[in-house]
Short mmCIF file of C-alpha atoms in Angstrom, two decimals:
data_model
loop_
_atom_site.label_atom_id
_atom_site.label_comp_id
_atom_site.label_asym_id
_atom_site.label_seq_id
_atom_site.Cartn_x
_atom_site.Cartn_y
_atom_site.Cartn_z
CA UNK L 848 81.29 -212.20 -8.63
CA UNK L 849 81.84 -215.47 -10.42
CA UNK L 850 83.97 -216.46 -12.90
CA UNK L 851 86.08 -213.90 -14.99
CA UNK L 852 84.28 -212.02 -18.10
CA UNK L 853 86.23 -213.52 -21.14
CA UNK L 854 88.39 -210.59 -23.43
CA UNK L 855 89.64 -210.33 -26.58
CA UNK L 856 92.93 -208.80 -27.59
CA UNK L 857 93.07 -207.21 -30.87
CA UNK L 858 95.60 -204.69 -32.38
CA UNK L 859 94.60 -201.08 -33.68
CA UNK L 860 95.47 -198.26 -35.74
CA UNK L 861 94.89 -194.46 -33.87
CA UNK L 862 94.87 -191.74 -36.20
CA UNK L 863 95.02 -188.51 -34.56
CA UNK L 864 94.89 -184.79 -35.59
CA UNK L 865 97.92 -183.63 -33.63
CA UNK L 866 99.92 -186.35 -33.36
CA UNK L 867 101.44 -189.42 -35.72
CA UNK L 868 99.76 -192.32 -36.48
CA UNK L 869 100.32 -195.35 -34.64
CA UNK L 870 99.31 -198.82 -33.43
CA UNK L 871 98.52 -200.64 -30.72
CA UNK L 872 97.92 -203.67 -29.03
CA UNK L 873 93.74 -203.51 -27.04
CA UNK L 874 91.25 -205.32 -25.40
CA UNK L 875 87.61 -205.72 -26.32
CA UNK L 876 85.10 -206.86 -24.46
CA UNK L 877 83.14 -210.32 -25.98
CA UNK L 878 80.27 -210.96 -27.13
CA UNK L 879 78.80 -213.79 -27.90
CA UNK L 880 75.09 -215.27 -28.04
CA UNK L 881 74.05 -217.53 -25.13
CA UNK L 882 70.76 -219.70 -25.90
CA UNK L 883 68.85 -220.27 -22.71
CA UNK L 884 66.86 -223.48 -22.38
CA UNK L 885 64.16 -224.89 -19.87
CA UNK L 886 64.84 -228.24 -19.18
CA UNK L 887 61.53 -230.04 -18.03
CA UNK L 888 60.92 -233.49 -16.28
CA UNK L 889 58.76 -235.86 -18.46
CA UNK L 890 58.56 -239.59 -18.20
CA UNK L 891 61.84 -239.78 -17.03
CA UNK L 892 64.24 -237.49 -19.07
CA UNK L 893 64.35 -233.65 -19.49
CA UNK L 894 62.78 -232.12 -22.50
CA UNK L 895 64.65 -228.99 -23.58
CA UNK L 896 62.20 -225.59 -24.48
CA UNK L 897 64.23 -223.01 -26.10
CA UNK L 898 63.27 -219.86 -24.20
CA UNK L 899 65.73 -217.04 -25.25
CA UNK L 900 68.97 -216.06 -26.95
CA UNK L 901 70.46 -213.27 -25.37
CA UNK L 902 73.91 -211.38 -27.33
CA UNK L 903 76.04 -211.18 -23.67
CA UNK L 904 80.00 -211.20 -22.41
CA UNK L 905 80.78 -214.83 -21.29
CA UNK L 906 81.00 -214.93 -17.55
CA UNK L 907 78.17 -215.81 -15.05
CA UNK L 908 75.94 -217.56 -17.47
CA UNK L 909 74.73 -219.44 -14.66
CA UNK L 910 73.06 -216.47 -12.72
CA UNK L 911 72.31 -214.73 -15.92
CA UNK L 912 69.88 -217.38 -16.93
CA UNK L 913 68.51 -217.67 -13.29
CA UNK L 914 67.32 -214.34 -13.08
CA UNK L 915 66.18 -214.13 -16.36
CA UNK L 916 63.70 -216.48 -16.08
CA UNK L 917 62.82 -215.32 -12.80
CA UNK L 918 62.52 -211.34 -13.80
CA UNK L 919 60.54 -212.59 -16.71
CA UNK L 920 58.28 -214.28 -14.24
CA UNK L 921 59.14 -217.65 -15.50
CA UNK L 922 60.42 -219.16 -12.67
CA UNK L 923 59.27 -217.72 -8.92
CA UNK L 924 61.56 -219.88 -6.23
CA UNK L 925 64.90 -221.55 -5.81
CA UNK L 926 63.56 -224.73 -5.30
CA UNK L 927 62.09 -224.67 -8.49
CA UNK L 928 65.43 -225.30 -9.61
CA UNK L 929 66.64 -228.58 -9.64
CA UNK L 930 70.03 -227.45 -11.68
CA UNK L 931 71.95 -225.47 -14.12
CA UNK L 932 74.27 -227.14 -16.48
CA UNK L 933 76.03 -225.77 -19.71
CA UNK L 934 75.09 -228.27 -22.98
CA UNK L 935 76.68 -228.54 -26.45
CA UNK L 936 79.71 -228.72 -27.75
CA UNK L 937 81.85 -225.65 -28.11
CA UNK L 938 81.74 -223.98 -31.21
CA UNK L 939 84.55 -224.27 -33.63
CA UNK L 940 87.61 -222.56 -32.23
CA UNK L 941 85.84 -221.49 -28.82
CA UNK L 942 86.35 -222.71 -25.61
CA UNK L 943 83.00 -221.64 -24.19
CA UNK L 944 79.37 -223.66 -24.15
CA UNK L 945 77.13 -221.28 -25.01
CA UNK L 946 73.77 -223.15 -24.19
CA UNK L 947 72.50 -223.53 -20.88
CA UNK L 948 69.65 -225.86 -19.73
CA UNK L 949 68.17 -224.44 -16.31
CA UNK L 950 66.46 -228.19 -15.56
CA UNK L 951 63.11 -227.72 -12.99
CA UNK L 952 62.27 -229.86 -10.34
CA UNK L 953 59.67 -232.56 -10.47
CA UNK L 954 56.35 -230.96 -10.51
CA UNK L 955 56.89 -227.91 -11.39
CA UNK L 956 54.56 -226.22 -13.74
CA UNK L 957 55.31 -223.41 -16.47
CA UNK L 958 53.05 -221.92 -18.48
CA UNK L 959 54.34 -222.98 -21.92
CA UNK L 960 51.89 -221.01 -23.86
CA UNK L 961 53.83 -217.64 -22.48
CA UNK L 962 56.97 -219.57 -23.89
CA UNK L 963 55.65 -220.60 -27.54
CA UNK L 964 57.38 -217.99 -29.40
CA UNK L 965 61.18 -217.55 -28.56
CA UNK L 966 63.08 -214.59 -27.47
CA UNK L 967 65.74 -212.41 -28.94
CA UNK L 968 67.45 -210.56 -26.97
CA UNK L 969 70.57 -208.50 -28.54
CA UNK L 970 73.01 -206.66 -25.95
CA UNK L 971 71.64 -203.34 -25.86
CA UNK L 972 67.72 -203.86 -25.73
CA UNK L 973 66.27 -206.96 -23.48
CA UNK L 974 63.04 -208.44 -23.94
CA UNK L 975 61.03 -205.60 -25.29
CA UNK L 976 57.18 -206.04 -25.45
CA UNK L 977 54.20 -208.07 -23.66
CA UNK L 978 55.52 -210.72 -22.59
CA UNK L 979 57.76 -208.23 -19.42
CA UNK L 980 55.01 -206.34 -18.94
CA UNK L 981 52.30 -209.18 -18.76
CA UNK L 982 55.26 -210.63 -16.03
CA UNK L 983 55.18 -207.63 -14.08
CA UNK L 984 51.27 -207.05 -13.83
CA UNK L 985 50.86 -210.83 -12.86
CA UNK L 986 53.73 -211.02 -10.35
CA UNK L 987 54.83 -208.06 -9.10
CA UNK L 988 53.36 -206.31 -6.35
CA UNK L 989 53.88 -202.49 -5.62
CA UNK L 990 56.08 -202.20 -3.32
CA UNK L 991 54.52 -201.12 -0.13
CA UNK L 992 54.68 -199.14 2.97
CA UNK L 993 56.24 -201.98 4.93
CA UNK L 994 59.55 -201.05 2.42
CA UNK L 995 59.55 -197.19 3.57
CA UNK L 996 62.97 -197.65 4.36
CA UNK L 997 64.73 -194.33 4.16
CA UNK L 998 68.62 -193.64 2.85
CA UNK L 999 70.98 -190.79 3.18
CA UNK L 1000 71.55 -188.60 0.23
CA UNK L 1001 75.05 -189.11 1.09
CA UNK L 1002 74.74 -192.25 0.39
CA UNK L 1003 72.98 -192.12 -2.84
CA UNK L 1004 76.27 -189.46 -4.01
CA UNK L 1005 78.78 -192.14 -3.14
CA UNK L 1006 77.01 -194.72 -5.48
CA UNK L 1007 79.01 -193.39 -8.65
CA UNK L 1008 82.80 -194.05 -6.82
CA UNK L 1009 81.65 -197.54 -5.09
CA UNK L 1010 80.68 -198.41 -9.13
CA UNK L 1011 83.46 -197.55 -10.79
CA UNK L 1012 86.09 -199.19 -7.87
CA UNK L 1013 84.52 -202.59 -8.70
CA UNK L 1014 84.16 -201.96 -12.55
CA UNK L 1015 87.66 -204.00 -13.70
CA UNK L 1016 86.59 -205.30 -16.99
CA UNK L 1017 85.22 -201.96 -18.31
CA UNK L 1018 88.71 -199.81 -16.55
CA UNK L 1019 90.48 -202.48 -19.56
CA UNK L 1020 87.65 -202.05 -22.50
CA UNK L 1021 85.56 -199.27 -21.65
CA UNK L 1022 82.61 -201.29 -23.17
CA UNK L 1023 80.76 -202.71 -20.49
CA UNK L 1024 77.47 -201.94 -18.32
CA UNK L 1025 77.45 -202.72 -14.88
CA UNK L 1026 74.59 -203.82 -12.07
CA UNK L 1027 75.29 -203.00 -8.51
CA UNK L 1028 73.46 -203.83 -5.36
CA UNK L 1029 74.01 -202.10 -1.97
CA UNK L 1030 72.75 -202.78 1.48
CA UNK L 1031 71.43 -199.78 3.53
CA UNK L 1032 74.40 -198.80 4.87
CA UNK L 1033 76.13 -198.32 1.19
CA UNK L 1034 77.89 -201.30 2.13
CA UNK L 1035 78.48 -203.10 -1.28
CA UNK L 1036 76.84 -206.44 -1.73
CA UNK L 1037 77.69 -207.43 -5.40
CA UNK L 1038 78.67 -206.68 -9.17
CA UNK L 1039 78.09 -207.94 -12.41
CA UNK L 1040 79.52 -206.66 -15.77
CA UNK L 1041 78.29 -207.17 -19.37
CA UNK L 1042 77.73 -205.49 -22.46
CA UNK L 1043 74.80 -205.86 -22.21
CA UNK L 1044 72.89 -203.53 -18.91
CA UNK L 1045 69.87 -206.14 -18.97
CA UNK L 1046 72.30 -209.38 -18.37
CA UNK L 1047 74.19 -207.30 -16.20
CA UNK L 1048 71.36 -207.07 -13.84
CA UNK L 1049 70.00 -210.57 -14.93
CA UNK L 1050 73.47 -211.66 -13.39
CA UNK L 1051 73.07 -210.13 -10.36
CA UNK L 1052 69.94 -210.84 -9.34
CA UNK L 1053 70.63 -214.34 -10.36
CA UNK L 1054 72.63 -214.78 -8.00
CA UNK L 1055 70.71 -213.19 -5.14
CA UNK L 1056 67.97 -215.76 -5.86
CA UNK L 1057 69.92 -218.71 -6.37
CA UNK L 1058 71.11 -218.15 -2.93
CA UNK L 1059 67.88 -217.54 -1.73
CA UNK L 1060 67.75 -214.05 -1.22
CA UNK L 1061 64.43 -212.27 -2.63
CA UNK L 1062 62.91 -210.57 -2.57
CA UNK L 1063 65.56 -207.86 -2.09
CA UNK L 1064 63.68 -205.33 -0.34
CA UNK L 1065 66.44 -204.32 1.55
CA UNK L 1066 68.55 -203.19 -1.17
CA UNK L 1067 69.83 -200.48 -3.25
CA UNK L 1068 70.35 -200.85 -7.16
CA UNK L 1069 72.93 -198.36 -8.98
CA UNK L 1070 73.18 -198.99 -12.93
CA UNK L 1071 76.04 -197.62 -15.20
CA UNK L 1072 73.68 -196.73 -17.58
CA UNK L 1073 70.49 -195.04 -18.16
CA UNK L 1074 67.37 -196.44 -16.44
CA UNK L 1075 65.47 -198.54 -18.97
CA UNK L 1076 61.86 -199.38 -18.72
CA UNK L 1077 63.60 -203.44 -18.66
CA UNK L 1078 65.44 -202.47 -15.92
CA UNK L 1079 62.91 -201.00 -13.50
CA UNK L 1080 60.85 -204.20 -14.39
CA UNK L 1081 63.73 -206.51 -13.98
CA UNK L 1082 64.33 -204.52 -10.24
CA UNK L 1083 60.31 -204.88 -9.74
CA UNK L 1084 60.36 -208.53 -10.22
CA UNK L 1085 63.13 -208.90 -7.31
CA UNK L 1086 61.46 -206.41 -4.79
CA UNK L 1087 63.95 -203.20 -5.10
CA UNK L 1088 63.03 -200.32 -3.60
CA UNK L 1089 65.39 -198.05 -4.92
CA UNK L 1090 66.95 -197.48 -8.42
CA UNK L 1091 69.82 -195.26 -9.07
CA UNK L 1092 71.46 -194.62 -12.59
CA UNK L 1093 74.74 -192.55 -13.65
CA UNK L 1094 72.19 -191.60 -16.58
CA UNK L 1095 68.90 -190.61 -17.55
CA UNK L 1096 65.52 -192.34 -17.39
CA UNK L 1097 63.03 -192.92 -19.78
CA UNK L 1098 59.31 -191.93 -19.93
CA UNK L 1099 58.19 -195.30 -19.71
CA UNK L 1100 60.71 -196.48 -16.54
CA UNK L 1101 59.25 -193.47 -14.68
CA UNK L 1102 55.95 -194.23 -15.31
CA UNK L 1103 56.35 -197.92 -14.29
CA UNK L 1104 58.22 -197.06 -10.66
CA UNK L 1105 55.64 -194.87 -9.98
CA UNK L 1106 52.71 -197.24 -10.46
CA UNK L 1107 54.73 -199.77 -8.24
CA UNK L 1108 55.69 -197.66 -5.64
CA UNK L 1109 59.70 -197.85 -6.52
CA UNK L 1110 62.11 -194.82 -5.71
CA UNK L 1111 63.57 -193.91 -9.24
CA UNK L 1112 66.78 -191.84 -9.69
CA UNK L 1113 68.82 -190.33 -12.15
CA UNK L 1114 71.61 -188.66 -13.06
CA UNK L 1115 73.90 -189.63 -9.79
CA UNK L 1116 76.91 -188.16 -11.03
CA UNK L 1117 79.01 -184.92 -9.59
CA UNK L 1118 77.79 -184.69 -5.99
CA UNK L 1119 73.83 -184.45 -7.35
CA UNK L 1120 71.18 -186.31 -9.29
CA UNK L 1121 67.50 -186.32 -9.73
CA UNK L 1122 64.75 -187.97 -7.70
CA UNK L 1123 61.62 -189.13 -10.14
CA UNK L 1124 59.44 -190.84 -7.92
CA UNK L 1125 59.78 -192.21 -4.41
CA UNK L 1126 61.04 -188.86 -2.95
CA UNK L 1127 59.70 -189.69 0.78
CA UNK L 1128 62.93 -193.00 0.78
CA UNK L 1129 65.91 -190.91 0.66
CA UNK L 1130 66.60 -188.36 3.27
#
């Protein structure tokens, strides 16, 4: 989806036990921080409020700050938006703008003492603390019996091969997480990479809501990963019934799709994996 995660090419010495030294030419996924700003209507210009810096791979930037603010319960509609533009100059010997200003509509209303302090987000952990967990109890509801939807467990063991088909940038670096949503059928609807799992998913639900899509009730989620308590928020906030990961979850994520009524899986890797709540969706 989108444009083309940005790479960098680096050379490397292998030292091995059984064989001669040697070195090589690689590729490493970037990182880089990306500040995300709210840009807000007031007496005629936009007033920029620093909201979060987030340590992601270039690529996307424009989802990824989309459905951040919207699975931190920021933002709540498309039309909220009234655009997304990159600000800033580049910084010294970069190409890339790594600021964006999602500007709001006229008249729409934030609650600016949830943003007072600013977020830090670094590539492995996302927002960590109240402020997701105040977002989910305030708007999120548990997702109810008119998303009973059930899936095949055929489906759910095919999850790990439709991943890895799409996953180009992490086949090249093998340092990259990956988001994937599903319809029903198993038919693939999207992919994001990053290096970081959080933006990953930020990225693609981003893009599901800038086009209008959510909630995504009718969808299934596969991670690369393990299932975070960020993520199962992150899928809360869009309406996702179903979670799978290649890895384990924690405590915390369990505890959190069961409350909400989400269907939680682990472990989807070599024809099995683990249900942890939400047994009754998959058949």
């Amino acid at each position: 989806m989108g444009s083309a995660l940005a790479l960098s090419r680096v050379t490397v010495g292998r030292i091995s036990a059984d064989c001669e030294d040697y070195v090589f030419p690689d590729v490493l996924a970037v990182e880089e921080p990306l500040e995300i700003r709210l840009g807000l209507p007031k007496n005629g210009r936009i007033k920029h409020h620093a909201i979060s810096i987030t340590m992601r791979t270039p690529g996307d930037d424009h989802e990824l700050a989309a459905g951040f603010l919207f699975t931190e319960g920021i933002i709540h509609r498309r039309d909220q938006i009234s655009r997304i533009r990159n600000c800033g100059l580049p910084a010294k010997g970069k190409s890339l703008q790594n600021t964006v200003v999602v500007e709001l509509a006229e008249g729409v209303e934030v609650d600016l003492k949830r943003l007072e302090r600013n977020f830090y987000t670094t590539s492995s952990c996302g927002v960590c603390g109240k402020s997701s967990i105040e977002a989910l109890h305030t708007g999120v509801k548990p997702i109810g019996s008119e998303h009973n939807i059930r899936v095949p467990a055929a489906t759910i063991h095919r999850l790990p091969e439709q991943l890895m088909s799409l996953q180009n940038t992490f086949e090249k670096t093998g340092g990259l997480h990956a988001s994937m949503l599903l319809d029903l059928d198993g038919e693939i609807d999207l992919m994001a990479e990053d290096v970081g799992r959080h933006n990953a998913l930020d990225k693609v639900i981003g893009r599901k809501f800038m086009n209008g899509e959510s909630p995504m009730n009718d969808r299934i989620l596969i991670v690369s990963g393990r299932a975070s308590f960020e993520l199962v928020q992150k899928a809360l906030m869009a309406g996702i019934p179903i979670l799978a990961a290649i890895g384990a979850p924690s405590s915390l994520a369990v505890e959190l799709a069961a409350e909400f009524g989400m269907t939680l899986i682990g472990f989807v890797r070599n024809d099995r994996f683990n249900i942890y709540t939400g047994e009754f969706r998959i058949v």
